[in-house]
PDB file of C-alpha atoms in Angstrom:
ATOM      1  CA  MET A  13     316.032 125.747 130.560  1.00 72.00           C
ATOM      2  CA  PHE A  14     315.932 123.265 133.506  1.00 74.00           C
ATOM      3  CA  ALA A  15     316.329 119.639 134.136  1.00 80.00           C
ATOM      4  CA  CYS A  16     313.272 117.360 134.558  1.00 79.00           C
ATOM      5  CA  ARG A  17     313.045 115.723 137.825  1.00 75.00           C
ATOM      6  CA  ARG A  18     312.374 112.234 136.497  1.00 78.00           C
ATOM      7  CA  CYS A  19     314.869 111.860 133.498  1.00 83.00           C
ATOM      8  CA  ASP A  20     317.104 114.892 133.913  1.00 82.00           C
ATOM      9  CA  GLU A  21     316.642 115.986 130.271  1.00 82.00           C
ATOM     10  CA  GLN A  22     316.968 119.761 129.631  1.00 83.00           C
ATOM     11  CA  ILE A  23     313.439 121.292 128.866  1.00 78.00           C
ATOM     12  CA  ALA A  24     312.076 124.667 128.327  1.00 76.00           C
ATOM     13  CA  ARG A  25     310.536 126.605 131.207  1.00 68.00           C
ATOM     14  CA  ASP A  26     307.237 127.069 129.351  1.00 69.00           C
ATOM     15  CA  ALA A  27     306.846 123.260 128.792  1.00 66.00           C
ATOM     16  CA  GLU A  28     304.456 121.889 131.206  1.00 72.00           C
ATOM     17  CA  PRO A  29     305.090 118.110 130.992  1.00 79.00           C
ATOM     18  CA  CYS A  30     308.483 116.846 129.910  1.00 80.00           C
ATOM     19  CA  PRO A  31     308.677 116.116 126.233  1.00 81.00           C
ATOM     20  CA  GLU A  32     310.859 113.074 126.772  1.00 82.00           C
ATOM     21  CA  CYS A  33     309.289 111.244 129.647  1.00 82.00           C
ATOM     22  CA  GLY A  34     305.783 113.060 130.109  1.00 80.00           C
ATOM     23  CA  TYR A  35     306.364 113.854 133.911  1.00 78.00           C
ATOM     24  CA  ASP A  36     304.202 116.692 135.006  1.00 76.00           C
ATOM     25  CA  PRO A  37     304.875 117.635 138.647  1.00 65.00           C
ATOM     26  CA  ALA A  38     301.903 119.839 138.745  1.00 64.00           C
ATOM     27  CA  GLY A  39     299.465 117.082 137.441  1.00 69.00           C
ATOM     28  CA  THR A  40     300.815 114.568 139.927  1.00 70.00           C
ATOM     29  CA  ALA A  41     300.016 116.830 142.895  1.00 70.00           C
ATOM     30  CA  LYS A  42     296.608 117.775 141.628  1.00 75.00           C
ATOM     31  CA  ASP A  43     295.644 114.184 141.036  1.00 79.00           C
ATOM     32  CA  VAL A  44     296.560 113.181 144.589  1.00 81.00           C
ATOM     33  CA  ALA A  45     294.857 116.335 145.915  1.00 82.00           C
ATOM     34  CA  ALA A  46     291.650 115.460 144.014  1.00 84.00           C
ATOM     35  CA  ILE A  47     291.566 111.847 145.387  1.00 85.00           C
ATOM     36  CA  LEU A  48     292.353 113.184 148.923  1.00 83.00           C
ATOM     37  CA  LEU A  49     289.565 115.704 148.742  1.00 84.00           C
ATOM     38  CA  GLY A  50     287.054 113.269 147.454  1.00 86.00           C
ATOM     39  CA  LEU A  51     287.716 110.777 150.260  1.00 87.00           C
ATOM     40  CA  SER A  52     287.760 113.389 152.941  1.00 87.00           C
ATOM     41  CA  VAL A  53     284.169 114.458 152.393  1.00 84.00           C
ATOM     42  CA  PRO A  54     282.731 111.044 153.495  1.00 89.00           C
ATOM     43  CA  ALA A  55     285.390 110.960 156.273  1.00 88.00           C
ATOM     44  CA  LEU A  56     284.144 114.197 157.530  1.00 85.00           C
ATOM     45  CA  LEU A  57     280.820 112.866 158.073  1.00 87.00           C
ATOM     46  CA  ALA A  58     281.977 109.553 159.638  1.00 89.00           C
ATOM     47  CA  PHE A  59     284.846 110.817 161.743  1.00 88.00           C
ATOM     48  CA  PRO A  60     285.247 114.741 161.689  1.00 90.00           C
ATOM     49  CA  PRO A  61     288.767 115.001 162.861  1.00 90.00           C
ATOM     50  CA  VAL A  62     290.125 112.780 160.115  1.00 89.00           C
ATOM     51  CA  GLY A  63     287.957 114.550 157.594  1.00 88.00           C
ATOM     52  CA  VAL A  64     289.112 117.973 158.518  1.00 90.00           C
ATOM     53  CA  LEU A  65     292.780 116.675 158.196  1.00 90.00           C
ATOM     54  CA  GLY A  66     292.193 115.273 154.851  1.00 86.00           C
ATOM     55  CA  LEU A  67     290.525 118.551 153.581  1.00 88.00           C
ATOM     56  CA  PHE A  68     293.452 120.554 154.976  1.00 89.00           C
ATOM     57  CA  VAL A  69     296.105 118.322 153.347  1.00 88.00           C
ATOM     58  CA  GLY A  70     294.198 118.064 150.042  1.00 84.00           C
ATOM     59  CA  VAL A  71     293.955 121.933 149.746  1.00 86.00           C
ATOM     60  CA  LEU A  72     297.719 122.152 150.545  1.00 86.00           C
ATOM     61  CA  LEU A  73     298.526 119.593 147.846  1.00 81.00           C
ATOM     62  CA  PHE A  74     296.285 121.354 145.410  1.00 80.00           C
ATOM     63  CA  GLY A  75     297.959 124.565 145.980  1.00 79.00           C
ATOM     64  CA  TRP A  76     301.486 123.024 145.686  1.00 75.00           C
ATOM     65  CA  GLY A  77     300.335 121.570 142.428  1.00 70.00           C
ATOM     66  CA  LEU A  78     299.485 125.029 141.041  1.00 69.00           C
ATOM     67  CA  LEU A  79     302.831 126.288 142.100  1.00 69.00           C
ATOM     68  CA  ALA A  80     304.905 123.302 141.072  1.00 62.00           C
ATOM     69  CA  SER A  81     304.625 124.156 137.338  1.00 56.00           C
ATOM     70  CA  PRO A  82     308.001 124.128 135.657  1.00 52.00           C
ATOM     71  CA  ALA A  83     307.405 127.804 134.475  1.00 51.00           C
ATOM     72  CA  THR A  84     307.541 128.972 138.065  1.00 45.00           C
ATOM     73  CA  ARG A  85     310.633 127.071 139.259  1.00 48.00           C
ATOM     74  CA  VAL A  86     313.922 128.936 139.586  1.00 46.00           C
ATOM     75  CA  ALA A  87     316.801 127.133 138.100  1.00 46.00           C
TER      76      ALA A  87
END
């Protein structure tokens, strides 16, 4: 059991979203990463340094989203 970051309710480790408030830390990071990766492709063509930075940050966020699942956190 661990506390949800948003509502501090105790939830099981195998629960992905919080059953009380619905917060999903992995989903939030993955959503931001998908938007950033989608925007960095046109930026890569228009202004390569910004596009490369966007791709790098998007990949980092996506990886963090995979690791941020409540089941992998240590209480």
